[in-house]
Coordinates of C-alpha atoms and ligand atoms in Angstrom, one line a residue:
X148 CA 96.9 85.2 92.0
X149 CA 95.5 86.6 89.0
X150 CA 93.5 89.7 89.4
X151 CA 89.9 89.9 89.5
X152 CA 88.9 92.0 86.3
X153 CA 85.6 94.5 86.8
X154 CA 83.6 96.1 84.5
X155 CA 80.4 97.9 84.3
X156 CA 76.3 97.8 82.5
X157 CA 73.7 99.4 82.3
X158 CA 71.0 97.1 83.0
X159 CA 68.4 95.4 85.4
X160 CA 68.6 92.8 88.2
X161 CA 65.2 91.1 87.5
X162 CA 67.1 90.8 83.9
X163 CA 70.2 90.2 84.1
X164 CA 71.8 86.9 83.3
X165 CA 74.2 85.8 85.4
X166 CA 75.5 83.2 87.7
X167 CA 74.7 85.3 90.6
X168 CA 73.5 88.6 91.6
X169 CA 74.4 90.4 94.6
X170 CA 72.1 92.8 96.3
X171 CA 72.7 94.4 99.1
X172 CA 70.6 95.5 101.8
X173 CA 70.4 97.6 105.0
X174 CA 68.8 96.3 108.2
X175 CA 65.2 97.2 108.8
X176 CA 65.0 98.9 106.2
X177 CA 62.3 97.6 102.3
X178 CA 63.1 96.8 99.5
X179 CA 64.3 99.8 97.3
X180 CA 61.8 100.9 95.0
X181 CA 64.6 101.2 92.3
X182 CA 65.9 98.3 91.9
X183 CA 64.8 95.9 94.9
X184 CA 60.7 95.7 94.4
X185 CA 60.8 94.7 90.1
X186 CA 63.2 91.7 90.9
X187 CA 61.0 91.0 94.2
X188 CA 57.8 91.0 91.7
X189 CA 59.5 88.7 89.1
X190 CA 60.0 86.0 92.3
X191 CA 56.7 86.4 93.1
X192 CA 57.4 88.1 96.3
X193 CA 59.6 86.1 97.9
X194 CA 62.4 88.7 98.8
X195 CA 59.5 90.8 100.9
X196 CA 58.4 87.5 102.4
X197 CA 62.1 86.5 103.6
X198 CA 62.8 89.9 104.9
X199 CA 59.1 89.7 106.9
X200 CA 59.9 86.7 108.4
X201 CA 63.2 87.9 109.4
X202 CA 65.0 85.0 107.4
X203 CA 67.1 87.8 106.3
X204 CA 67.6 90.7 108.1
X205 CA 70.1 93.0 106.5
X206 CA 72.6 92.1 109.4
X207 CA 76.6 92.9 108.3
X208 CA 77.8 90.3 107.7
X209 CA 74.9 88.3 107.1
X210 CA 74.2 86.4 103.8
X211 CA 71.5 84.9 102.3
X212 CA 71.5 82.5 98.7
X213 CA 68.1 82.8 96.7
X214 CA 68.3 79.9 93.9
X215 CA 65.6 81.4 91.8
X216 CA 64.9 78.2 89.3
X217 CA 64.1 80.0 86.2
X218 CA 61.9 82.8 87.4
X219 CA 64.7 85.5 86.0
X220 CA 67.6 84.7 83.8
X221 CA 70.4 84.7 86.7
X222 CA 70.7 81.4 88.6
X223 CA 71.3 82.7 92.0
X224 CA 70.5 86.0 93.7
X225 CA 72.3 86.5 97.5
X226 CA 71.1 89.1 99.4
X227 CA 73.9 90.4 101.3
X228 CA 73.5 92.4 104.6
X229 CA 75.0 95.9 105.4
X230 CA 73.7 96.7 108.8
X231 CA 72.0 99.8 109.6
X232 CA 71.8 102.4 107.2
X233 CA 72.6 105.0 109.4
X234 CA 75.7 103.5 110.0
X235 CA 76.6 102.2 106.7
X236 CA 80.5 103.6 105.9
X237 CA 82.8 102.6 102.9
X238 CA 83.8 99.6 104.9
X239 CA 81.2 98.3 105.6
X240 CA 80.4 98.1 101.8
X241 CA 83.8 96.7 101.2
X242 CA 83.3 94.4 103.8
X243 CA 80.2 93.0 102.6
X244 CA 81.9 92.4 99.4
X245 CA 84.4 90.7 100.9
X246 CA 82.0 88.2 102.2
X247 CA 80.0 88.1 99.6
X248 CA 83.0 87.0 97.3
X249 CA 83.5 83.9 98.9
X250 CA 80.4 82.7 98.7
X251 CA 80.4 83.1 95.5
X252 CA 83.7 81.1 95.2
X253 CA 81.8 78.6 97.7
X254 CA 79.2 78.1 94.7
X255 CA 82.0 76.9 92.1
X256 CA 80.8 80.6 90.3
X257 CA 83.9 82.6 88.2
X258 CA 81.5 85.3 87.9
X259 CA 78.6 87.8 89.7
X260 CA 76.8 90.7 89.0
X261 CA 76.7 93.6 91.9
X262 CA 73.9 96.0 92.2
X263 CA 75.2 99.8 93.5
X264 CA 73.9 100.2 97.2
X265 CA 70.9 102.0 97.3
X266 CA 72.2 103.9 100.0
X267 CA 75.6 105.9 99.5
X268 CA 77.3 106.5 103.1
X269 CA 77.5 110.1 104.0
X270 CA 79.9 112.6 101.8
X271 CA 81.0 109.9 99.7
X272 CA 80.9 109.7 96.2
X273 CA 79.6 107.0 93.7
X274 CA 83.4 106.8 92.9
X275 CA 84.3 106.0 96.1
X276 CA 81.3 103.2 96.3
X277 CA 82.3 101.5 93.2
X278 CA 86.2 101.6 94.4
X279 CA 85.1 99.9 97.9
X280 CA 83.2 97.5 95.9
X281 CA 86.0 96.4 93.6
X282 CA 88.5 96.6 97.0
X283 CA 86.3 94.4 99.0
X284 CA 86.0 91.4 96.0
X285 CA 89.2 91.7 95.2
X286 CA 91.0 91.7 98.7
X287 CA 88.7 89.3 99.8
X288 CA 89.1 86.3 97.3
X289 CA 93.0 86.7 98.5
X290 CA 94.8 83.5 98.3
X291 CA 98.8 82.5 98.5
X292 CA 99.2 79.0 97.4
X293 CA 102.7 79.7 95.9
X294 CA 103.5 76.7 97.9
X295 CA 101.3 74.3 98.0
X296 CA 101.7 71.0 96.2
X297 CA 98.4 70.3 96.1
X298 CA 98.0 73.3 94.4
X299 CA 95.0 74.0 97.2
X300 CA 94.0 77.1 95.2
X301 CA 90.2 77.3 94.9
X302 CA 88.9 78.3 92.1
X303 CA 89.1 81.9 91.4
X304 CA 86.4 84.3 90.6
X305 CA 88.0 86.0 87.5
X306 CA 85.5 88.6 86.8
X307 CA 82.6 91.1 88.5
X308 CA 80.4 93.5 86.9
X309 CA 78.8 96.2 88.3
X310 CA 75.6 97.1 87.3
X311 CA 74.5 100.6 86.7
X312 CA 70.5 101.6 87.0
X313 CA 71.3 104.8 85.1
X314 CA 73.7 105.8 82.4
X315 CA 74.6 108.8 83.8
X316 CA 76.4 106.4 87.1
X317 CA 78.8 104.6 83.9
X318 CA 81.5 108.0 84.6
X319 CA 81.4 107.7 87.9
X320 CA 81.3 104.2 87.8
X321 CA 84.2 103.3 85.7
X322 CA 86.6 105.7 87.3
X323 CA 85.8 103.9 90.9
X324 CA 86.7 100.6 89.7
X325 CA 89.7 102.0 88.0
X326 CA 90.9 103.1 91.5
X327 CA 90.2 99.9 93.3
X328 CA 91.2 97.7 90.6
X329 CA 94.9 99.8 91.0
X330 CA 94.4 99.9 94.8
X331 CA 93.8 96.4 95.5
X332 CA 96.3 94.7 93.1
X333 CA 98.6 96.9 95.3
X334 CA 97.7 95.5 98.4
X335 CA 97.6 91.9 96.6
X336 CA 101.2 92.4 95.7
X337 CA 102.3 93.4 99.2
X338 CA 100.8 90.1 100.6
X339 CA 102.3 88.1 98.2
X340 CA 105.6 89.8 99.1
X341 CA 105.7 89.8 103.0
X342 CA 104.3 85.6 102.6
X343 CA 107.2 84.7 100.7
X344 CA 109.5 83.3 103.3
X345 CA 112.1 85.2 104.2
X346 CA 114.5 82.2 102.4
X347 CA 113.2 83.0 99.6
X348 CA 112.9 87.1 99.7
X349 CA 115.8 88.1 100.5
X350 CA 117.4 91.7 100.0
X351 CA 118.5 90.6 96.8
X352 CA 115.4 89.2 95.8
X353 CA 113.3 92.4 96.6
X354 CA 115.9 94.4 94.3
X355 CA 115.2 92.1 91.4
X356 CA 111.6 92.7 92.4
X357 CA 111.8 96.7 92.0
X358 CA 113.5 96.1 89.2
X359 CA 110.6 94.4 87.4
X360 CA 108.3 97.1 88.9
X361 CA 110.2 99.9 87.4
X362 CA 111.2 97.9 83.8
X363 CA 106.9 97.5 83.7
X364 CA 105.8 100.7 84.7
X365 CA 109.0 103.1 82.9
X366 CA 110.3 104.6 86.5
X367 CA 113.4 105.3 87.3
X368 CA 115.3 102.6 89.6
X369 CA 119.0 103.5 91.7
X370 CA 120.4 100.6 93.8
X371 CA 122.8 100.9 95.9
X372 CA 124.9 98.4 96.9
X373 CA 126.8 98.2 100.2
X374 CA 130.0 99.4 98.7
X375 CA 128.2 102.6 97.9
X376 CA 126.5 102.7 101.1
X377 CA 130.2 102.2 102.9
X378 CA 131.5 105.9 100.7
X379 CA 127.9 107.8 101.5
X380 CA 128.3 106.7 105.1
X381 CA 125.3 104.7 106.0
X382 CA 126.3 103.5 108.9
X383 CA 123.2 102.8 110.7
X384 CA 121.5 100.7 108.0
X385 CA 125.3 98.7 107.1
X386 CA 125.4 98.2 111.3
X387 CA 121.9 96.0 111.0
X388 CA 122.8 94.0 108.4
X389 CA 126.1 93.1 109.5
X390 CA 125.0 90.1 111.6
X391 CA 123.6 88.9 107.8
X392 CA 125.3 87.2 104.8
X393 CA 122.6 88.6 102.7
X394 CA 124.6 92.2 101.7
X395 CA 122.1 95.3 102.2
X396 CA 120.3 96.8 99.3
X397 CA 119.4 100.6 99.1
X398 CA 116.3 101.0 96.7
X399 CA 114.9 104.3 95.1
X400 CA 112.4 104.6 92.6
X401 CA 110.7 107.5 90.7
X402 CA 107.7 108.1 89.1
X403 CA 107.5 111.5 87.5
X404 CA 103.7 112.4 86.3
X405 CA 104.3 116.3 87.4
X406 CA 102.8 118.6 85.6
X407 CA 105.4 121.2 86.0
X408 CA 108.7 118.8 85.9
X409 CA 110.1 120.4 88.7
X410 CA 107.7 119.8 91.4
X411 CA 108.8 118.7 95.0
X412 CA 107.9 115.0 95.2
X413 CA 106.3 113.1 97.6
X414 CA 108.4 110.9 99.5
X415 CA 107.7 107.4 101.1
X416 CA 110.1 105.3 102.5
X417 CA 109.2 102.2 103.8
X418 CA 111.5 99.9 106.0
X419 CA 112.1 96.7 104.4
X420 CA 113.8 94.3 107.0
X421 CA 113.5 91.0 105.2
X422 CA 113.3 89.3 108.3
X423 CA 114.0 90.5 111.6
X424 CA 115.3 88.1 114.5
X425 CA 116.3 90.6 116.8
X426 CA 120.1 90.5 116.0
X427 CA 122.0 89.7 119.1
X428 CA 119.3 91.0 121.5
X429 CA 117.5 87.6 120.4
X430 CA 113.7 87.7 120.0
X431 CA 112.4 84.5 121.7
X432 CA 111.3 81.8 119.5
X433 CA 107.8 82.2 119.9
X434 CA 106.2 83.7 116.3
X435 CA 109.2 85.0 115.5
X436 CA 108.0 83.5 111.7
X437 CA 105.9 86.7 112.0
X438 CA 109.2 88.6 111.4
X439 CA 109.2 87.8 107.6
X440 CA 106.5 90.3 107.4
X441 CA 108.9 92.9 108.9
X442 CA 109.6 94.3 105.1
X443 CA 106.0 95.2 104.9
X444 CA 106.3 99.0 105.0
X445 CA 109.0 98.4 102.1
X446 CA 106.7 96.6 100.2
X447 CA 104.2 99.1 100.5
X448 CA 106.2 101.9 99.0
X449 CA 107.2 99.7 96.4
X450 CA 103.4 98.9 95.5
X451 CA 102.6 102.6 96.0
X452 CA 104.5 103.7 93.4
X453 CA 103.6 101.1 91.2
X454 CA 99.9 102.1 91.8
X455 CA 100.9 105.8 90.9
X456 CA 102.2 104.8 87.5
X457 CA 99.4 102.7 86.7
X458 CA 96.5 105.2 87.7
X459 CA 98.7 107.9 85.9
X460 CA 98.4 110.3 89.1
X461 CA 99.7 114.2 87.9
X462 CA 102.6 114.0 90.8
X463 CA 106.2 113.4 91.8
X464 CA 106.9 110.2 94.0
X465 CA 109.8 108.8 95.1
X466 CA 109.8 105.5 97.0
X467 CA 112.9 104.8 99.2
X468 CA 113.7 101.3 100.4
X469 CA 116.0 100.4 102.8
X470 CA 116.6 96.6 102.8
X471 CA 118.5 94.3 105.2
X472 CA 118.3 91.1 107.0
X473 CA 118.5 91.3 110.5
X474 CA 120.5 88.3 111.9
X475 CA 122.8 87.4 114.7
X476 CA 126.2 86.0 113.3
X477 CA 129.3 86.4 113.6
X478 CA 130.1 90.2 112.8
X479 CA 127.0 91.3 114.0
X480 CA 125.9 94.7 116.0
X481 CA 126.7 94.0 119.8
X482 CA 124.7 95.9 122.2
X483 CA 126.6 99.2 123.2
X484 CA 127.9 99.5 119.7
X485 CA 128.1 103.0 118.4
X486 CA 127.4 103.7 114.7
X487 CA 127.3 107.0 112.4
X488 CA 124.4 107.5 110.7
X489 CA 124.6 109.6 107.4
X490 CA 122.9 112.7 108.8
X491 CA 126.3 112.7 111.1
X492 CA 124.5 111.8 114.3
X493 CA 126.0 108.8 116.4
X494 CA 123.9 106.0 117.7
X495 CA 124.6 104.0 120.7
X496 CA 122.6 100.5 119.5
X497 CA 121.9 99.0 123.1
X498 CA 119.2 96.7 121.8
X499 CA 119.9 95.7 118.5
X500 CA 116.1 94.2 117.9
X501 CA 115.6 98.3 117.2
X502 CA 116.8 97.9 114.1
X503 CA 113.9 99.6 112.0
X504 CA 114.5 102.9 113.6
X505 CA 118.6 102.9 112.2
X506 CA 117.7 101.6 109.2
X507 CA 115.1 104.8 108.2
X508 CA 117.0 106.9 109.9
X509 CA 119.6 106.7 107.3
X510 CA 116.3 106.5 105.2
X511 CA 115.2 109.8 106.4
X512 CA 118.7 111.3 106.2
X513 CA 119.2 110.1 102.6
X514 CA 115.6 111.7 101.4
X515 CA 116.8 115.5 102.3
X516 CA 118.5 115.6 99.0
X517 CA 114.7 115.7 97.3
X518 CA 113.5 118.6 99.7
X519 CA 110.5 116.8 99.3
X520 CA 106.6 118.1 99.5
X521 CA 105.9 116.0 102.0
X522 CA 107.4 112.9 103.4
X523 CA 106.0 109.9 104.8
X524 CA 107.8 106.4 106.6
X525 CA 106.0 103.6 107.4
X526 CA 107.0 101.0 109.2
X527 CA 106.7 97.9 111.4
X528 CA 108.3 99.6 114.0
X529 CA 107.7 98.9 117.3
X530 CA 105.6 96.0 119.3
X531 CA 104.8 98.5 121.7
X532 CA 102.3 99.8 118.9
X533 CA 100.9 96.5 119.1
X534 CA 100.1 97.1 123.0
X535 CA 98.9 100.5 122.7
X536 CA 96.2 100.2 119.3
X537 CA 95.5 96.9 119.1
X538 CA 94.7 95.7 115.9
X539 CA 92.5 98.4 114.6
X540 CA 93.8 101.4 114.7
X541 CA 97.5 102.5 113.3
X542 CA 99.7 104.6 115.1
X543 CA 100.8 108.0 113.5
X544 CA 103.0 110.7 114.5
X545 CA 103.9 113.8 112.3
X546 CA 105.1 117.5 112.6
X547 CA 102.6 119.1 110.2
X548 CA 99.2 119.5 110.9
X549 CA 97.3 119.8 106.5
X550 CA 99.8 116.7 105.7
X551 CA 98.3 114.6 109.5
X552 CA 95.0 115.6 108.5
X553 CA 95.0 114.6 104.9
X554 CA 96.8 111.0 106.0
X555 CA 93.7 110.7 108.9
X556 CA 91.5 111.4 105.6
X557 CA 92.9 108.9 103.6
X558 CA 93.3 106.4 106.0
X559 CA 89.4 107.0 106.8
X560 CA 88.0 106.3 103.4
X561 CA 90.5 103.6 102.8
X562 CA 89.3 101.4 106.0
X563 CA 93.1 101.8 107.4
X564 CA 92.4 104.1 110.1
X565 CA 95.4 105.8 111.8
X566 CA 95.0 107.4 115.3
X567 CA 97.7 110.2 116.2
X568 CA 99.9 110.2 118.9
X569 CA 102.3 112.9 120.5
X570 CA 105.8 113.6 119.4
X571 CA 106.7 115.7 122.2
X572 CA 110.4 116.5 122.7
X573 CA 110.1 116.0 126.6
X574 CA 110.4 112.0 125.6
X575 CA 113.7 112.5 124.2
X576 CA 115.1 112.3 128.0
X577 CA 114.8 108.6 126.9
X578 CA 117.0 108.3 124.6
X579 CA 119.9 110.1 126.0
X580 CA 123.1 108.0 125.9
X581 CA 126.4 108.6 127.9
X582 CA 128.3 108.2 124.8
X583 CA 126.6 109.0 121.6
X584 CA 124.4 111.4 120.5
X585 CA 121.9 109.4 121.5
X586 CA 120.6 105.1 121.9
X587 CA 118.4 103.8 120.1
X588 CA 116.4 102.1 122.9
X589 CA 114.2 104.5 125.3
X590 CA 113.3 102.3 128.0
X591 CA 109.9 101.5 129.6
X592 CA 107.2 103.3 128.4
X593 CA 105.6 105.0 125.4
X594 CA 108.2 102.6 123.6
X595 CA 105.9 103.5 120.1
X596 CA 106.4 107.4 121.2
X597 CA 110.0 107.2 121.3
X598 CA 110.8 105.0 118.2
X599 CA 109.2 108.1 116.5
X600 CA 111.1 110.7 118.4
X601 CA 114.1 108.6 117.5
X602 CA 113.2 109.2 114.0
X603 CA 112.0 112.8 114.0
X604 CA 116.1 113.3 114.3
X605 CA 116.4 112.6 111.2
X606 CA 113.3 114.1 109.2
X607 CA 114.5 117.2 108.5
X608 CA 112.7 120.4 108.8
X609 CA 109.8 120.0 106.0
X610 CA 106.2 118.2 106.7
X611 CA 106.8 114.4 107.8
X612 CA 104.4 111.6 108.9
X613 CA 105.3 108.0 110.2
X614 CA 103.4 105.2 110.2
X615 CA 103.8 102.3 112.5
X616 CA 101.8 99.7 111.2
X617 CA 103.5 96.6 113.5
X618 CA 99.6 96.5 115.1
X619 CA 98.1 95.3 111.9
X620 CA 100.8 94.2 109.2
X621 CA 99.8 90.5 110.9
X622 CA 96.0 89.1 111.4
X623 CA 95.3 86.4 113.8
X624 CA 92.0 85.6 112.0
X625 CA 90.6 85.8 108.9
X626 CA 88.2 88.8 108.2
X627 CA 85.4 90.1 105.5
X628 CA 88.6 91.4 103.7
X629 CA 91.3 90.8 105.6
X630 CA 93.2 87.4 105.3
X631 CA 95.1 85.5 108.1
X632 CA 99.1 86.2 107.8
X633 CA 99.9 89.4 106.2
X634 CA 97.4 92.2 105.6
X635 CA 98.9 94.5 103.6
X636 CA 97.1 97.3 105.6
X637 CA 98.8 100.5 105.0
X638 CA 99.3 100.4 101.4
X639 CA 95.1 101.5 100.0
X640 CA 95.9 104.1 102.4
X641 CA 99.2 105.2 101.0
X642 CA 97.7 105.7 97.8
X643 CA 94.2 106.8 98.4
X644 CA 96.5 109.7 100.0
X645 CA 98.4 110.3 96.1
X646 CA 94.9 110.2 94.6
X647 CA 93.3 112.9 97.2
X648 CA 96.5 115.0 97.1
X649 CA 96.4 115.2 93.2
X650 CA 92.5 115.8 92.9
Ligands
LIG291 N1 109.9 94.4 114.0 C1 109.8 94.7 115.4 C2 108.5 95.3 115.8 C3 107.3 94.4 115.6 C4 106.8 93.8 116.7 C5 106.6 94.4 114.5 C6 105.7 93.0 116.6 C7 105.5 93.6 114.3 C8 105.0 92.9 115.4 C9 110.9 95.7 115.8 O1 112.1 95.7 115.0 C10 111.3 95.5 117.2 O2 111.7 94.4 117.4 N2 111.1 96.4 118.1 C11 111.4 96.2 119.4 C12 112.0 97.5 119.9 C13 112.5 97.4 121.3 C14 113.8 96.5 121.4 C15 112.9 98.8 121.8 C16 110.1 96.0 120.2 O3 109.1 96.6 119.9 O4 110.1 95.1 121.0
LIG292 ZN1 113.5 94.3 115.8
LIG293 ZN1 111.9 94.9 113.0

């Protein structure tokens, strides 16, 4: 998919010419003085007069095309609904983008023209406005037609302007769609990645894939190949994909835009299990094409630290990959097979569809070397996440409160909300094996809690966050923003957290 380009103007509604304009507009609420009454004046009133009669309400959600045959230079002006303004967040601006961007594709257009909301949500920034904007049009005009013979692409809406009432908003402006041009060309990419079939993106394929990312953006890429994994001592990660013929990849990449050049990074690793059938602890057959999308946490480091080179962010970050294909053949993992990880630790591996937790365990064990600032998994971890959240809400766990408060922060202003749970040691009972050190199953109950106590093992002493994002990596339905299949939720959020660290 090519990416949407955005720019801003100075200018008026009532004259600018474009295909359409899009205003937006709370719910019982008049026109704005600014910019809603001129444009209402040039149509003769008509905008007052469909808000009277309740033809258009303001609802979220709710749109409403205004052909306006000549009486101002653009063709078509939609009034596009925010809900109430006392509720009016981010989201819901980038969600009425979102909507707004398809019809706008509905109406053959390749181009519109958005008005700022009159109305700024509360202790936000024009920035942040202008980024949700460019997120919501972006994300929302998502298609993957890689496939498709008929080439069933519609056409694509290649360009949105925003238009400033004031010169003074161009700054503020400019920089917001800098950031959500960078945030959701991200999130694009992880889409594209994690719909790829899993034939197709293999282990080897995502390392060719890194390696374009870093050849592009100047970072610096380390492979390592099983071999190399076999003389570290992996064990863990070489146990999943030994049921594979696809041989493991181990992927780090750097971007170095520290001030000081030896800052601590940041550190994401992201678990990147190219499919995942379960192994020999079969997963039954029902959506288990979901499981391509298990590598989404991988592809969200990878377009994380893409993001950071592109936006030029004054930090350290390391992305770590673990890749493998989790399969059930002939040398595979049997349940009650021990392995080492590297940290030392032994695993029993009684259920070898808990495959994400060995593979960033060896993950976690591997970042040590980079002492890092702060360090942050995410992962499709567990289905029990899926059970407890639902599809709104991502589960987080962490040992230090500044880094869990800034991650809640980012995830709030990035519409990918995480919601903490507890890391107490007491669930470790769980886990105890007979034999090893400890399983890698816990048994019934808070089976999101002790994937993440599983991991904590391994996370070393310094600030650390994980992520499970198995609750909304997949959507059932299409939303304002959010297409059916992969999401890519979890990756605005990754770097909305790199742009509020380094501000
Ligand atoms: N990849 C799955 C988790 C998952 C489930 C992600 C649903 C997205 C949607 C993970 O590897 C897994 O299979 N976990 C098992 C762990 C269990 C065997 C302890 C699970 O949650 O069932
Ligand atoms: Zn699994
Ligand atoms: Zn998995």
């Amino acid at each position: 998919m090519k990416i949407m380009q955005a720019d801003v103007k100075v200018g008026r509604a009532e004259a600018e010419s474009a295909e359409v304009v899009i205003l937006t507009h709370c719910e019982q609420e008049s026109l704005s003085k600014q910019d809603g009454t001129p444009i209402d004046k040039a149509l003769g009133g008509s905008l007052r007069e469909l808000l009277q009669s309740k033809e258009f309400e303001g609802r979220a959600g709710e749109i409403l095309v205004y052909h306006t045959q000549g009486k101002v230079p653009a063709k078509r002006l939609f009034l596009v609904g925010l809900g109430k303004k006392k509720d009016l967040t981010l989201d819901g601006i980038r969600q009425a983008l979102g909507h707004a961007v398809k019809r706008v594709r509905q109406v053959k257009s390749g181009s519109f023209t958005a008005l700022v909301p009159s109305v700024t949500p509360k202790g936000h920034s024009l920035i942040e406005v202008a980024q949700a904007m460019v997120e919501g049009a972006i994300l929302g005009s998502y298609q993957f037609t890689a496939y498709r013979s008929d080439n069933g692409a519609e056409k694509e809406v290649g360009r949105m302007t925003i238009l400033a009432q004031q010169k003074s908003q161009v700054r503020q402006l400019t920089e917001g769609i800098r950031r959500g041009g960078a945030t959701a060309e991200a999130a694009v990419l992880v889409r594209d990645l994690c719909n790829h079939p899993s034939n197709v993106m293999t282990p080897s394929r995502i390392a060719s894939e890194a390696r374009t990312v870093a050849k592009h953006e100047g970072l610096t890429l380390k492979i390592l190949e099983q071999k190399d994994m076999e003389q570290l001592g992996m064990g863990a990660l070489l146990g999943v994909s030994r049921g594979s013929h696809e041989p493991p990849k181990f992927i780090i990449l750097e971007y170095n835009g520290a001030k000081k050049k030896d800052d601590r990074p940041v550190v994401f690793i992201g678990k990147t299990i190219t499919f995942d059938t379960g192994g020999i602890s079969l997963k039954p057959a029902e959506n288990m094409e979901h499981m391509k999308a298990d590598m989404t946490g991988g592809a969200e480091v990878l377009a994380a630290v893409r993001a950071a080179a592109r936006l030029k962010l004054p930090l350290r970050l390391i992305s770590i990959l673990p890749v493998a294909e989790n399969m059930p053949g002939g040398r595979a993992m049997k349940p009650g097979d021990i392995v080492k990880t590297l940290s030392g630790k032994t695993v029993e591996v009684q259920n070898t569809d808990a495959e994400g937790r060995l593979i960033l365990a060896d993950a976690l064990a591997y970042a040590q070397r980079y002492n890092p600032a702060a360090l942050v998994d995410i992962a499709t971890l567990t289905g029990a996440c899926v059970v407890a959240l639902g599809q709104f809400a991502i589960g987080m766990f962490g040992t230090d409160e500044k880094l869990k408060a800034q991650v809640q922060r980012s995830g709030q202003k990035a519409g990918e909300r995480v919601w903490e749970m507890p890391l107490w040691n007491e669930y470790f009972e769980q886990l105890r094996s007979d034999v090893a050190d400890m399983r890698n199953i816990g048994g019934r109950g808070g089976g999101m809690i002790t994937a993440a106590l599983f991991l904590s093992k391994f996370a070393g002493d310094g600030p650390w966050v994980h992520i499970d994002i198995a609750s909304t990596d997949w959507s059932e339905r299409e939303r304002a923003y959010i297409p059916k299949g992969p999401t890519g939720i979890g990756t605005r959020l990754l770097i909305q957290y790199l742009i509020d660290r380094s501000l």
